[in-house]
mmCIF file with all atom_site columns, C-alpha atoms in Angstrom:
data_model
loop_
_atom_site.group_PDB
_atom_site.id
_atom_site.type_symbol
_atom_site.label_atom_id
_atom_site.label_alt_id
_atom_site.label_comp_id
_atom_site.label_asym_id
_atom_site.label_entity_id
_atom_site.label_seq_id
_atom_site.pdbx_PDB_ins_code
_atom_site.Cartn_x
_atom_site.Cartn_y
_atom_site.Cartn_z
_atom_site.occupancy
_atom_site.B_iso_or_equiv
_atom_site.pdbx_formal_charge
_atom_site.auth_seq_id
_atom_site.auth_comp_id
_atom_site.auth_asym_id
_atom_site.auth_atom_id
_atom_site.pdbx_PDB_model_num
ATOM 1   C CA . ALA A 1 1   ? 70.377 -290.019 -47.618 1.00 79.00 ? 1482 ALA A CA 1
ATOM 2   C CA . GLN A 1 2   ? 67.027 -290.670 -45.940 1.00 89.00 ? 1483 GLN A CA 1
ATOM 3   C CA . THR A 1 3   ? 64.469 -293.449 -45.896 1.00 95.00 ? 1484 THR A CA 1
ATOM 4   C CA . VAL A 1 4   ? 61.002 -293.032 -44.755 1.00 97.00 ? 1485 VAL A CA 1
ATOM 5   C CA . THR A 1 5   ? 58.523 -295.776 -43.766 1.00 98.00 ? 1486 THR A CA 1
ATOM 6   C CA . GLN A 1 6   ? 54.781 -295.557 -43.590 1.00 98.00 ? 1487 GLN A CA 1
ATOM 7   C CA . SER A 1 7   ? 53.452 -299.006 -42.345 1.00 96.00 ? 1488 SER A CA 1
ATOM 8   C CA . GLN A 1 8   ? 49.817 -298.320 -42.628 1.00 97.00 ? 1489 GLN A CA 1
ATOM 9   C CA . PRO A 1 9   ? 48.748 -298.483 -46.251 1.00 97.00 ? 1490 PRO A CA 1
ATOM 10  C CA . GLU A 1 10  ? 45.145 -297.482 -45.322 1.00 98.00 ? 1491 GLU A CA 1
ATOM 11  C CA . MET A 1 11  ? 43.365 -296.108 -42.215 1.00 98.00 ? 1492 MET A CA 1
ATOM 12  C CA . SER A 1 12  ? 39.741 -295.518 -41.582 1.00 97.00 ? 1493 SER A CA 1
ATOM 13  C CA . VAL A 1 13  ? 38.078 -293.418 -38.980 1.00 97.00 ? 1494 VAL A CA 1
ATOM 14  C CA . GLN A 1 14  ? 34.613 -292.141 -38.173 1.00 97.00 ? 1495 GLN A CA 1
ATOM 15  C CA . GLU A 1 15  ? 33.853 -288.533 -38.749 1.00 97.00 ? 1496 GLU A CA 1
ATOM 16  C CA . ALA A 1 16  ? 34.575 -286.216 -35.723 1.00 97.00 ? 1497 ALA A CA 1
ATOM 17  C CA . GLU A 1 17  ? 36.960 -289.045 -34.159 1.00 98.00 ? 1498 GLU A CA 1
ATOM 18  C CA . THR A 1 18  ? 40.775 -288.846 -33.903 1.00 98.00 ? 1499 THR A CA 1
ATOM 19  C CA . VAL A 1 19  ? 43.167 -290.865 -35.998 1.00 98.00 ? 1500 VAL A CA 1
ATOM 20  C CA . THR A 1 20  ? 47.015 -291.331 -35.764 1.00 98.00 ? 1501 THR A CA 1
ATOM 21  C CA . LEU A 1 21  ? 49.046 -292.006 -38.852 1.00 98.00 ? 1502 LEU A CA 1
ATOM 22  C CA . SER A 1 22  ? 52.489 -293.553 -38.268 1.00 98.00 ? 1503 SER A CA 1
ATOM 23  C CA . CYS A 1 23  ? 55.829 -292.726 -39.830 1.00 98.00 ? 1504 CYS A CA 1
ATOM 24  C CA . THR A 1 24  ? 59.358 -293.788 -39.073 1.00 98.00 ? 1505 THR A CA 1
ATOM 25  C CA . TYR A 1 25  ? 62.445 -292.495 -40.851 1.00 97.00 ? 1506 TYR A CA 1
ATOM 26  C CA . ASP A 1 26  ? 66.156 -292.805 -40.978 1.00 96.00 ? 1507 ASP A CA 1
ATOM 27  C CA . THR A 1 27  ? 68.695 -290.196 -41.906 1.00 93.00 ? 1508 THR A CA 1
ATOM 28  C CA . SER A 1 28  ? 72.480 -289.571 -41.630 1.00 90.00 ? 1509 SER A CA 1
ATOM 29  C CA . GLU A 1 29  ? 71.936 -285.840 -41.420 1.00 88.00 ? 1510 GLU A CA 1
ATOM 30  C CA . SER A 1 30  ? 72.175 -283.972 -38.040 1.00 85.00 ? 1511 SER A CA 1
ATOM 31  C CA . ASP A 1 31  ? 69.966 -281.051 -39.276 1.00 87.00 ? 1512 ASP A CA 1
ATOM 32  C CA . TYR A 1 32  ? 66.823 -282.110 -41.145 1.00 91.00 ? 1513 TYR A CA 1
ATOM 33  C CA . TYR A 1 33  ? 63.145 -281.399 -41.517 1.00 93.00 ? 1514 TYR A CA 1
ATOM 34  C CA . LEU A 1 34  ? 60.017 -283.627 -41.413 1.00 96.00 ? 1515 LEU A CA 1
ATOM 35  C CA . PHE A 1 35  ? 56.768 -283.019 -43.143 1.00 97.00 ? 1516 PHE A CA 1
ATOM 36  C CA . TRP A 1 36  ? 53.314 -284.297 -43.613 1.00 98.00 ? 1517 TRP A CA 1
ATOM 37  C CA . TYR A 1 37  ? 51.807 -283.785 -47.027 1.00 98.00 ? 1518 TYR A CA 1
ATOM 38  C CA . LYS A 1 38  ? 48.253 -284.440 -47.988 1.00 97.00 ? 1519 LYS A CA 1
ATOM 39  C CA . GLN A 1 39  ? 47.331 -285.459 -51.542 1.00 96.00 ? 1520 GLN A CA 1
ATOM 40  C CA . PRO A 1 40  ? 43.489 -285.437 -52.215 1.00 93.00 ? 1521 PRO A CA 1
ATOM 41  C CA . PRO A 1 41  ? 42.276 -287.552 -55.225 1.00 87.00 ? 1522 PRO A CA 1
ATOM 42  C CA . SER A 1 42  ? 43.340 -285.874 -58.394 1.00 81.00 ? 1523 SER A CA 1
ATOM 43  C CA . ARG A 1 43  ? 44.616 -282.895 -56.668 1.00 84.00 ? 1524 ARG A CA 1
ATOM 44  C CA . GLN A 1 44  ? 47.937 -281.530 -55.800 1.00 90.00 ? 1525 GLN A CA 1
ATOM 45  C CA . MET A 1 45  ? 50.112 -282.154 -52.712 1.00 94.00 ? 1526 MET A CA 1
ATOM 46  C CA . ILE A 1 46  ? 49.392 -279.749 -49.908 1.00 95.00 ? 1527 ILE A CA 1
ATOM 47  C CA . LEU A 1 47  ? 51.609 -279.202 -46.783 1.00 96.00 ? 1528 LEU A CA 1
ATOM 48  C CA . VAL A 1 48  ? 49.782 -280.196 -43.630 1.00 97.00 ? 1529 VAL A CA 1
ATOM 49  C CA . ILE A 1 49  ? 52.364 -279.743 -40.929 1.00 97.00 ? 1530 ILE A CA 1
ATOM 50  C CA . ARG A 1 50  ? 56.222 -279.515 -40.704 1.00 95.00 ? 1531 ARG A CA 1
ATOM 51  C CA . GLN A 1 51  ? 58.768 -280.087 -37.867 1.00 95.00 ? 1532 GLN A CA 1
ATOM 52  C CA . GLU A 1 52  ? 62.377 -278.912 -37.731 1.00 92.00 ? 1533 GLU A CA 1
ATOM 53  C CA . ALA A 1 53  ? 64.436 -281.742 -36.073 1.00 91.00 ? 1534 ALA A CA 1
ATOM 54  C CA . TYR A 1 54  ? 66.256 -279.429 -33.671 1.00 90.00 ? 1535 TYR A CA 1
ATOM 55  C CA . LYS A 1 55  ? 63.070 -278.350 -32.114 1.00 90.00 ? 1536 LYS A CA 1
ATOM 56  C CA . GLN A 1 56  ? 61.844 -280.504 -29.297 1.00 87.00 ? 1537 GLN A CA 1
ATOM 57  C CA . GLN A 1 57  ? 58.412 -278.998 -29.131 1.00 93.00 ? 1538 GLN A CA 1
ATOM 58  C CA . ASN A 1 58  ? 55.846 -280.927 -31.233 1.00 95.00 ? 1539 ASN A CA 1
ATOM 59  C CA . ALA A 1 59  ? 54.378 -278.899 -34.025 1.00 94.00 ? 1540 ALA A CA 1
ATOM 60  C CA . THR A 1 60  ? 50.564 -278.219 -34.182 1.00 95.00 ? 1541 THR A CA 1
ATOM 61  C CA . GLU A 1 61  ? 48.349 -276.744 -36.804 1.00 94.00 ? 1542 GLU A CA 1
ATOM 62  C CA . ASN A 1 62  ? 44.709 -276.389 -35.745 1.00 96.00 ? 1543 ASN A CA 1
ATOM 63  C CA . ARG A 1 63  ? 43.330 -280.035 -35.753 1.00 97.00 ? 1544 ARG A CA 1
ATOM 64  C CA . PHE A 1 64  ? 46.706 -281.500 -36.728 1.00 98.00 ? 1545 PHE A CA 1
ATOM 65  C CA . SER A 1 65  ? 49.575 -282.274 -34.581 1.00 97.00 ? 1546 SER A CA 1
ATOM 66  C CA . VAL A 1 66  ? 52.592 -284.470 -34.550 1.00 97.00 ? 1547 VAL A CA 1
ATOM 67  C CA . ASN A 1 67  ? 54.316 -286.650 -31.986 1.00 97.00 ? 1548 ASN A CA 1
ATOM 68  C CA . PHE A 1 68  ? 58.108 -286.276 -32.863 1.00 97.00 ? 1549 PHE A CA 1
ATOM 69  C CA . GLN A 1 69  ? 60.320 -288.861 -31.004 1.00 96.00 ? 1550 GLN A CA 1
ATOM 70  C CA . LYS A 1 70  ? 63.815 -288.095 -32.289 1.00 95.00 ? 1551 LYS A CA 1
ATOM 71  C CA . ALA A 1 71  ? 65.645 -290.985 -30.585 1.00 94.00 ? 1552 ALA A CA 1
ATOM 72  C CA . ALA A 1 72  ? 63.143 -293.405 -31.999 1.00 96.00 ? 1553 ALA A CA 1
ATOM 73  C CA . LYS A 1 73  ? 63.109 -291.591 -35.362 1.00 96.00 ? 1554 LYS A CA 1
ATOM 74  C CA . SER A 1 74  ? 59.297 -291.525 -35.317 1.00 97.00 ? 1555 SER A CA 1
ATOM 75  C CA . PHE A 1 75  ? 56.990 -288.779 -36.547 1.00 97.00 ? 1556 PHE A CA 1
ATOM 76  C CA . SER A 1 76  ? 53.316 -289.624 -36.250 1.00 98.00 ? 1557 SER A CA 1
ATOM 77  C CA . LEU A 1 77  ? 50.458 -287.271 -37.315 1.00 98.00 ? 1558 LEU A CA 1
ATOM 78  C CA . LYS A 1 78  ? 47.220 -286.938 -35.212 1.00 98.00 ? 1559 LYS A CA 1
ATOM 79  C CA . ILE A 1 79  ? 44.206 -285.662 -36.805 1.00 98.00 ? 1560 ILE A CA 1
ATOM 80  C CA . SER A 1 80  ? 41.579 -284.538 -34.238 1.00 98.00 ? 1561 SER A CA 1
ATOM 81  C CA . ASP A 1 81  ? 37.871 -284.082 -35.032 1.00 98.00 ? 1562 ASP A CA 1
ATOM 82  C CA . SER A 1 82  ? 38.196 -285.824 -38.398 1.00 98.00 ? 1563 SER A CA 1
ATOM 83  C CA . GLN A 1 83  ? 36.330 -284.144 -41.174 1.00 97.00 ? 1564 GLN A CA 1
ATOM 84  C CA . LEU A 1 84  ? 35.140 -285.577 -44.715 1.00 96.00 ? 1565 LEU A CA 1
ATOM 85  C CA . GLY A 1 85  ? 37.575 -283.227 -46.391 1.00 95.00 ? 1566 GLY A CA 1
ATOM 86  C CA . ASP A 1 86  ? 40.436 -284.864 -44.612 1.00 97.00 ? 1567 ASP A CA 1
ATOM 87  C CA . ALA A 1 87  ? 40.033 -287.881 -46.789 1.00 97.00 ? 1568 ALA A CA 1
ATOM 88  C CA . ALA A 1 88  ? 43.151 -288.115 -49.007 1.00 97.00 ? 1569 ALA A CA 1
ATOM 89  C CA . MET A 1 89  ? 46.561 -289.885 -49.219 1.00 97.00 ? 1570 MET A CA 1
ATOM 90  C CA . TYR A 1 90  ? 48.928 -288.753 -46.511 1.00 98.00 ? 1571 TYR A CA 1
ATOM 91  C CA . PHE A 1 91  ? 52.679 -288.731 -47.175 1.00 98.00 ? 1572 PHE A CA 1
ATOM 92  C CA . CYS A 1 92  ? 55.417 -288.413 -44.590 1.00 98.00 ? 1573 CYS A CA 1
ATOM 93  C CA . ALA A 1 93  ? 58.631 -286.927 -45.897 1.00 97.00 ? 1574 ALA A CA 1
ATOM 94  C CA . CYS A 1 94  ? 62.168 -286.036 -44.670 1.00 95.00 ? 1575 CYS A CA 1
ATOM 95  C CA . GLY A 1 95  ? 64.556 -283.605 -46.062 1.00 92.00 ? 1576 GLY A CA 1
ATOM 96  C CA . ALA A 1 96  ? 67.781 -281.918 -45.376 1.00 86.00 ? 1577 ALA A CA 1
ATOM 97  C CA . SER A 1 97  ? 69.447 -278.812 -46.871 1.00 77.00 ? 1578 SER A CA 1
ATOM 98  C CA . LEU A 1 98  ? 71.634 -279.554 -50.027 1.00 73.00 ? 1579 LEU A CA 1
ATOM 99  C CA . SER A 1 99  ? 72.616 -275.895 -50.194 1.00 72.00 ? 1580 SER A CA 1
ATOM 100 C CA . GLY A 1 100 ? 72.044 -273.058 -47.701 1.00 68.00 ? 1581 GLY A CA 1
ATOM 101 C CA . GLY A 1 101 ? 69.027 -273.745 -45.444 1.00 70.00 ? 1582 GLY A CA 1
ATOM 102 C CA . GLY A 1 102 ? 65.684 -275.307 -45.604 1.00 73.00 ? 1583 GLY A CA 1
ATOM 103 C CA . ALA A 1 103 ? 64.929 -278.698 -46.957 1.00 78.00 ? 1584 ALA A CA 1
ATOM 104 C CA . ASP A 1 104 ? 65.719 -279.673 -50.543 1.00 84.00 ? 1585 ASP A CA 1
ATOM 105 C CA . GLY A 1 105 ? 65.202 -283.073 -52.237 1.00 88.00 ? 1586 GLY A CA 1
ATOM 106 C CA . LEU A 1 106 ? 62.590 -284.788 -49.965 1.00 93.00 ? 1587 LEU A CA 1
ATOM 107 C CA . THR A 1 107 ? 62.306 -288.418 -49.326 1.00 96.00 ? 1588 THR A CA 1
ATOM 108 C CA . PHE A 1 108 ? 58.817 -289.424 -49.158 1.00 97.00 ? 1589 PHE A CA 1
ATOM 109 C CA . GLY A 1 109 ? 57.013 -292.660 -47.674 1.00 97.00 ? 1590 GLY A CA 1
ATOM 110 C CA . LYS A 1 110 ? 54.675 -294.672 -49.615 1.00 97.00 ? 1591 LYS A CA 1
ATOM 111 C CA . GLY A 1 111 ? 51.635 -292.957 -48.137 1.00 97.00 ? 1592 GLY A CA 1
ATOM 112 C CA . THR A 1 112 ? 48.633 -293.825 -45.949 1.00 98.00 ? 1593 THR A CA 1
ATOM 113 C CA . HIS A 1 113 ? 45.213 -293.698 -47.605 1.00 97.00 ? 1594 HIS A CA 1
ATOM 114 C CA . LEU A 1 114 ? 42.894 -292.133 -44.987 1.00 98.00 ? 1595 LEU A CA 1
ATOM 115 C CA . ILE A 1 115 ? 39.097 -292.971 -45.240 1.00 98.00 ? 1596 ILE A CA 1
ATOM 116 C CA . ILE A 1 116 ? 36.649 -290.884 -43.270 1.00 97.00 ? 1597 ILE A CA 1
ATOM 117 C CA . GLN A 1 117 ? 33.417 -292.784 -42.506 1.00 96.00 ? 1598 GLN A CA 1
ATOM 118 C CA . PRO A 1 118 ? 30.356 -290.376 -42.229 1.00 94.00 ? 1599 PRO A CA 1
ATOM 119 C CA . ASP B 2 1   ? 45.932 -268.346 -59.348 1.00 55.00 ? 167  ASP B CA 1
ATOM 120 C CA . THR B 2 2   ? 49.576 -267.702 -58.384 1.00 80.00 ? 168  THR B CA 1
ATOM 121 C CA . GLY B 2 3   ? 50.459 -271.328 -57.529 1.00 93.00 ? 169  GLY B CA 1
ATOM 122 C CA . VAL B 2 4   ? 52.884 -273.726 -59.325 1.00 96.00 ? 170  VAL B CA 1
ATOM 123 C CA . SER B 2 5   ? 51.639 -274.608 -62.734 1.00 96.00 ? 171  SER B CA 1
ATOM 124 C CA . GLN B 2 6   ? 52.622 -277.574 -65.056 1.00 97.00 ? 172  GLN B CA 1
ATOM 125 C CA . ASN B 2 7   ? 52.076 -278.116 -68.765 1.00 97.00 ? 173  ASN B CA 1
ATOM 126 C CA . PRO B 2 8   ? 50.727 -280.278 -70.202 1.00 97.00 ? 174  PRO B CA 1
ATOM 127 C CA . ARG B 2 9   ? 48.552 -281.915 -67.575 1.00 96.00 ? 175  ARG B CA 1
ATOM 128 C CA . HIS B 2 10  ? 48.534 -285.143 -69.543 1.00 97.00 ? 176  HIS B CA 1
ATOM 129 C CA . LYS B 2 11  ? 50.835 -286.548 -72.182 1.00 98.00 ? 177  LYS B CA 1
ATOM 130 C CA . ILE B 2 12  ? 50.503 -289.763 -74.147 1.00 98.00 ? 178  ILE B CA 1
ATOM 131 C CA . THR B 2 13  ? 53.503 -290.883 -76.304 1.00 98.00 ? 179  THR B CA 1
ATOM 132 C CA . LYS B 2 14  ? 54.727 -293.840 -78.126 1.00 98.00 ? 180  LYS B CA 1
ATOM 133 C CA . ARG B 2 15  ? 57.795 -295.698 -76.940 1.00 98.00 ? 181  ARG B CA 1
ATOM 134 C CA . GLY B 2 16  ? 60.963 -294.164 -78.288 1.00 97.00 ? 182  GLY B CA 1
ATOM 135 C CA . GLN B 2 17  ? 59.628 -290.581 -78.706 1.00 98.00 ? 183  GLN B CA 1
ATOM 136 C CA . ASN B 2 18  ? 61.008 -287.551 -76.754 1.00 98.00 ? 184  ASN B CA 1
ATOM 137 C CA . VAL B 2 19  ? 58.783 -285.657 -74.400 1.00 98.00 ? 185  VAL B CA 1
ATOM 138 C CA . THR B 2 20  ? 59.335 -282.278 -72.638 1.00 98.00 ? 186  THR B CA 1
ATOM 139 C CA . PHE B 2 21  ? 57.349 -280.963 -69.588 1.00 98.00 ? 187  PHE B CA 1
ATOM 140 C CA . ARG B 2 22  ? 57.130 -277.440 -68.395 1.00 98.00 ? 188  ARG B CA 1
ATOM 141 C CA . CYS B 2 23  ? 56.875 -276.081 -64.963 1.00 98.00 ? 189  CYS B CA 1
ATOM 142 C CA . ASP B 2 24  ? 56.330 -272.438 -63.821 1.00 97.00 ? 190  ASP B CA 1
ATOM 143 C CA . PRO B 2 25  ? 56.967 -271.987 -60.201 1.00 96.00 ? 191  PRO B CA 1
ATOM 144 C CA . ILE B 2 26  ? 55.690 -269.340 -57.856 1.00 95.00 ? 192  ILE B CA 1
ATOM 145 C CA . SER B 2 27  ? 57.276 -266.114 -59.159 1.00 91.00 ? 193  SER B CA 1
ATOM 146 C CA . GLU B 2 28  ? 59.377 -265.130 -56.034 1.00 87.00 ? 194  GLU B CA 1
ATOM 147 C CA . HIS B 2 29  ? 60.611 -268.857 -55.450 1.00 92.00 ? 195  HIS B CA 1
ATOM 148 C CA . ASN B 2 30  ? 64.274 -269.232 -56.305 1.00 91.00 ? 196  ASN B CA 1
ATOM 149 C CA . ARG B 2 31  ? 64.369 -273.080 -55.801 1.00 93.00 ? 197  ARG B CA 1
ATOM 150 C CA . LEU B 2 32  ? 62.472 -275.521 -58.154 1.00 96.00 ? 198  LEU B CA 1
ATOM 151 C CA . TYR B 2 33  ? 62.409 -279.377 -57.680 1.00 96.00 ? 199  TYR B CA 1
ATOM 152 C CA . TRP B 2 34  ? 61.270 -282.129 -59.911 1.00 97.00 ? 200  TRP B CA 1
ATOM 153 C CA . TYR B 2 35  ? 59.878 -285.500 -58.654 1.00 97.00 ? 201  TYR B CA 1
ATOM 154 C CA . ARG B 2 36  ? 58.477 -288.552 -60.171 1.00 97.00 ? 202  ARG B CA 1
ATOM 155 C CA . GLN B 2 37  ? 55.583 -290.376 -58.626 1.00 96.00 ? 203  GLN B CA 1
ATOM 156 C CA . THR B 2 38  ? 54.511 -293.934 -59.764 1.00 95.00 ? 204  THR B CA 1
ATOM 157 C CA . LEU B 2 39  ? 51.232 -295.486 -58.874 1.00 92.00 ? 205  LEU B CA 1
ATOM 158 C CA . GLY B 2 40  ? 51.094 -296.564 -55.238 1.00 89.00 ? 206  GLY B CA 1
ATOM 159 C CA . GLN B 2 41  ? 54.249 -294.812 -54.265 1.00 93.00 ? 207  GLN B CA 1
ATOM 160 C CA . GLY B 2 42  ? 55.379 -291.486 -52.910 1.00 95.00 ? 208  GLY B CA 1
ATOM 161 C CA . PRO B 2 43  ? 57.166 -288.884 -54.927 1.00 96.00 ? 209  PRO B CA 1
ATOM 162 C CA . GLU B 2 44  ? 60.763 -289.541 -55.739 1.00 96.00 ? 210  GLU B CA 1
ATOM 163 C CA . PHE B 2 45  ? 63.212 -286.655 -56.017 1.00 95.00 ? 211  PHE B CA 1
ATOM 164 C CA . LEU B 2 46  ? 64.943 -286.343 -59.302 1.00 96.00 ? 212  LEU B CA 1
ATOM 165 C CA . THR B 2 47  ? 66.715 -282.887 -59.422 1.00 95.00 ? 213  THR B CA 1
ATOM 166 C CA . TYR B 2 48  ? 66.598 -279.242 -58.282 1.00 93.00 ? 214  TYR B CA 1
ATOM 167 C CA . PHE B 2 49  ? 67.636 -275.723 -59.185 1.00 93.00 ? 215  PHE B CA 1
ATOM 168 C CA . GLN B 2 50  ? 68.606 -272.675 -57.302 1.00 92.00 ? 216  GLN B CA 1
ATOM 169 C CA . ASN B 2 51  ? 67.868 -269.892 -59.631 1.00 92.00 ? 217  ASN B CA 1
ATOM 170 C CA . GLU B 2 52  ? 69.395 -271.109 -63.027 1.00 92.00 ? 218  GLU B CA 1
ATOM 171 C CA . ALA B 2 53  ? 71.905 -273.414 -61.408 1.00 91.00 ? 219  ALA B CA 1
ATOM 172 C CA . GLN B 2 54  ? 71.180 -277.119 -61.293 1.00 90.00 ? 220  GLN B CA 1
ATOM 173 C CA . LEU B 2 55  ? 72.651 -278.100 -57.886 1.00 89.00 ? 221  LEU B CA 1
ATOM 174 C CA . GLU B 2 56  ? 71.685 -281.764 -57.828 1.00 85.00 ? 222  GLU B CA 1
ATOM 175 C CA . LYS B 2 57  ? 71.233 -284.164 -60.708 1.00 84.00 ? 223  LYS B CA 1
ATOM 176 C CA . SER B 2 58  ? 72.753 -287.363 -59.597 1.00 82.00 ? 224  SER B CA 1
ATOM 177 C CA . ARG B 2 59  ? 69.153 -288.551 -58.846 1.00 85.00 ? 225  ARG B CA 1
ATOM 178 C CA . LEU B 2 60  ? 67.942 -288.359 -62.340 1.00 87.00 ? 226  LEU B CA 1
ATOM 179 C CA . LEU B 2 61  ? 66.965 -291.825 -63.331 1.00 85.00 ? 227  LEU B CA 1
ATOM 180 C CA . SER B 2 62  ? 69.167 -292.123 -66.437 1.00 91.00 ? 228  SER B CA 1
ATOM 181 C CA . ASP B 2 63  ? 70.937 -290.099 -69.039 1.00 93.00 ? 229  ASP B CA 1
ATOM 182 C CA . ARG B 2 64  ? 67.733 -289.996 -70.896 1.00 96.00 ? 230  ARG B CA 1
ATOM 183 C CA . PHE B 2 65  ? 66.355 -287.513 -68.424 1.00 96.00 ? 231  PHE B CA 1
ATOM 184 C CA . SER B 2 66  ? 67.567 -283.936 -68.388 1.00 96.00 ? 232  SER B CA 1
ATOM 185 C CA . ALA B 2 67  ? 66.353 -280.630 -66.899 1.00 97.00 ? 233  ALA B CA 1
ATOM 186 C CA . GLU B 2 68  ? 66.867 -276.860 -67.602 1.00 96.00 ? 234  GLU B CA 1
ATOM 187 C CA . ARG B 2 69  ? 65.961 -273.534 -66.022 1.00 96.00 ? 235  ARG B CA 1
ATOM 188 C CA . PRO B 2 70  ? 67.546 -271.184 -68.378 1.00 91.00 ? 236  PRO B CA 1
ATOM 189 C CA . LYS B 2 71  ? 66.585 -267.819 -66.907 1.00 88.00 ? 237  LYS B CA 1
ATOM 190 C CA . GLY B 2 72  ? 65.843 -268.943 -63.372 1.00 86.00 ? 238  GLY B CA 1
ATOM 191 C CA . SER B 2 73  ? 62.053 -268.690 -63.898 1.00 91.00 ? 239  SER B CA 1
ATOM 192 C CA . PHE B 2 74  ? 60.297 -271.675 -65.656 1.00 96.00 ? 240  PHE B CA 1
ATOM 193 C CA . SER B 2 75  ? 62.072 -275.040 -65.835 1.00 97.00 ? 241  SER B CA 1
ATOM 194 C CA . THR B 2 76  ? 61.638 -277.947 -68.470 1.00 98.00 ? 242  THR B CA 1
ATOM 195 C CA . LEU B 2 77  ? 62.165 -281.681 -67.952 1.00 98.00 ? 243  LEU B CA 1
ATOM 196 C CA . GLU B 2 78  ? 62.915 -283.644 -70.950 1.00 97.00 ? 244  GLU B CA 1
ATOM 197 C CA . ILE B 2 79  ? 62.895 -287.483 -71.415 1.00 97.00 ? 245  ILE B CA 1
ATOM 198 C CA . GLN B 2 80  ? 64.404 -288.813 -74.547 1.00 97.00 ? 246  GLN B CA 1
ATOM 199 C CA . ARG B 2 81  ? 63.668 -292.195 -76.121 1.00 97.00 ? 247  ARG B CA 1
ATOM 200 C CA . THR B 2 82  ? 60.846 -292.794 -73.640 1.00 97.00 ? 248  THR B CA 1
ATOM 201 C CA . GLU B 2 83  ? 60.290 -296.363 -72.317 1.00 97.00 ? 249  GLU B CA 1
ATOM 202 C CA . GLN B 2 84  ? 57.072 -297.807 -70.883 1.00 96.00 ? 250  GLN B CA 1
ATOM 203 C CA . GLY B 2 85  ? 58.642 -297.738 -67.505 1.00 96.00 ? 251  GLY B CA 1
ATOM 204 C CA . ASP B 2 86  ? 58.764 -293.840 -67.733 1.00 97.00 ? 252  ASP B CA 1
ATOM 205 C CA . SER B 2 87  ? 54.916 -293.702 -67.340 1.00 97.00 ? 253  SER B CA 1
ATOM 206 C CA . ALA B 2 88  ? 54.378 -291.816 -64.162 1.00 97.00 ? 254  ALA B CA 1
ATOM 207 C CA . MET B 2 89  ? 53.176 -288.532 -62.651 1.00 97.00 ? 255  MET B CA 1
ATOM 208 C CA . TYR B 2 90  ? 56.039 -285.861 -62.959 1.00 98.00 ? 256  TYR B CA 1
ATOM 209 C CA . LEU B 2 91  ? 55.541 -283.234 -60.166 1.00 97.00 ? 257  LEU B CA 1
ATOM 210 C CA . CYS B 2 92  ? 57.233 -279.902 -59.969 1.00 97.00 ? 258  CYS B CA 1
ATOM 211 C CA . ALA B 2 93  ? 57.571 -277.914 -56.580 1.00 97.00 ? 259  ALA B CA 1
ATOM 212 C CA . SER B 2 94  ? 59.159 -274.697 -55.695 1.00 95.00 ? 260  SER B CA 1
ATOM 213 C CA . ARG B 2 95  ? 60.063 -272.826 -52.573 1.00 93.00 ? 261  ARG B CA 1
ATOM 214 C CA . GLU B 2 96  ? 61.417 -269.498 -51.501 1.00 87.00 ? 262  GLU B CA 1
ATOM 215 C CA . GLY B 2 97  ? 64.994 -269.780 -50.183 1.00 76.00 ? 263  GLY B CA 1
ATOM 216 C CA . LEU B 2 98  ? 64.264 -268.657 -46.563 1.00 75.00 ? 264  LEU B CA 1
ATOM 217 C CA . THR B 2 99  ? 61.558 -271.155 -45.919 1.00 78.00 ? 265  THR B CA 1
ATOM 218 C CA . ASP B 2 100 ? 61.302 -274.948 -45.986 1.00 83.00 ? 266  ASP B CA 1
ATOM 219 C CA . GLU B 2 101 ? 57.846 -275.452 -47.452 1.00 89.00 ? 267  GLU B CA 1
ATOM 220 C CA . GLN B 2 102 ? 57.745 -276.841 -50.974 1.00 93.00 ? 268  GLN B CA 1
ATOM 221 C CA . PHE B 2 103 ? 54.570 -275.925 -52.995 1.00 95.00 ? 269  PHE B CA 1
ATOM 222 C CA . PHE B 2 104 ? 53.637 -278.572 -55.543 1.00 96.00 ? 270  PHE B CA 1
ATOM 223 C CA . GLY B 2 105 ? 52.021 -278.228 -58.884 1.00 97.00 ? 271  GLY B CA 1
ATOM 224 C CA . PRO B 2 106 ? 49.290 -280.448 -60.109 1.00 95.00 ? 272  PRO B CA 1
ATOM 225 C CA . GLY B 2 107 ? 51.706 -282.590 -62.180 1.00 97.00 ? 273  GLY B CA 1
ATOM 226 C CA . THR B 2 108 ? 52.068 -284.035 -65.554 1.00 97.00 ? 274  THR B CA 1
ATOM 227 C CA . ARG B 2 109 ? 50.773 -287.479 -66.074 1.00 97.00 ? 275  ARG B CA 1
ATOM 228 C CA . LEU B 2 110 ? 52.990 -289.221 -68.902 1.00 98.00 ? 276  LEU B CA 1
ATOM 229 C CA . THR B 2 111 ? 51.702 -292.495 -70.470 1.00 98.00 ? 277  THR B CA 1
ATOM 230 C CA . VAL B 2 112 ? 54.149 -294.182 -72.737 1.00 98.00 ? 278  VAL B CA 1
ATOM 231 C CA . LEU B 2 113 ? 52.437 -296.795 -75.032 1.00 96.00 ? 279  LEU B CA 1
#
């Protein structure tokens, strides 16, 4: 079983600036996956970035990067050069395989509402 | 569009009625997941299928909830004797077995009056 905590209900950042969203998790699994999903208003969830727990190197996807601290069970998301289109709810999630590889039933945090100030 | 689709997008029902939602996953995806998302919360995992086999159903919220994926393609989620507390967004996601990314559909918003 996993738990995911996002302690920032809302964050605001100026366009073109950098913002970091926090996430802590707990899991009894030794092999698990961590994700950040984005949910724009009235639109579907989109994967932003993912990290396999066995990999020490932090994942990066263009302007998005993570700071994965396994011992501290921390998985923060950094968004560089924030753009208006980044405005959304951001959910941190943790999952482990229930059968044969990959992440199955994901456990999500409550989300962080990111506001981009023009 | 070859993404995950869900129907209907909105459903309004009266307490005590039964409702059924449909999810069509991405065609080559053998794993399909159902989640529930209430206002101000992240999605909550309910159940999942690998092909037609339902491999986890202990997370279904009560025995009023059931899901099927009869031919390993589309899936249905049924809620019997709906209650006002069932009002939520019901999300479907799918993934291909060799990857870990789940692709989400737009959801079905259920309102129980």
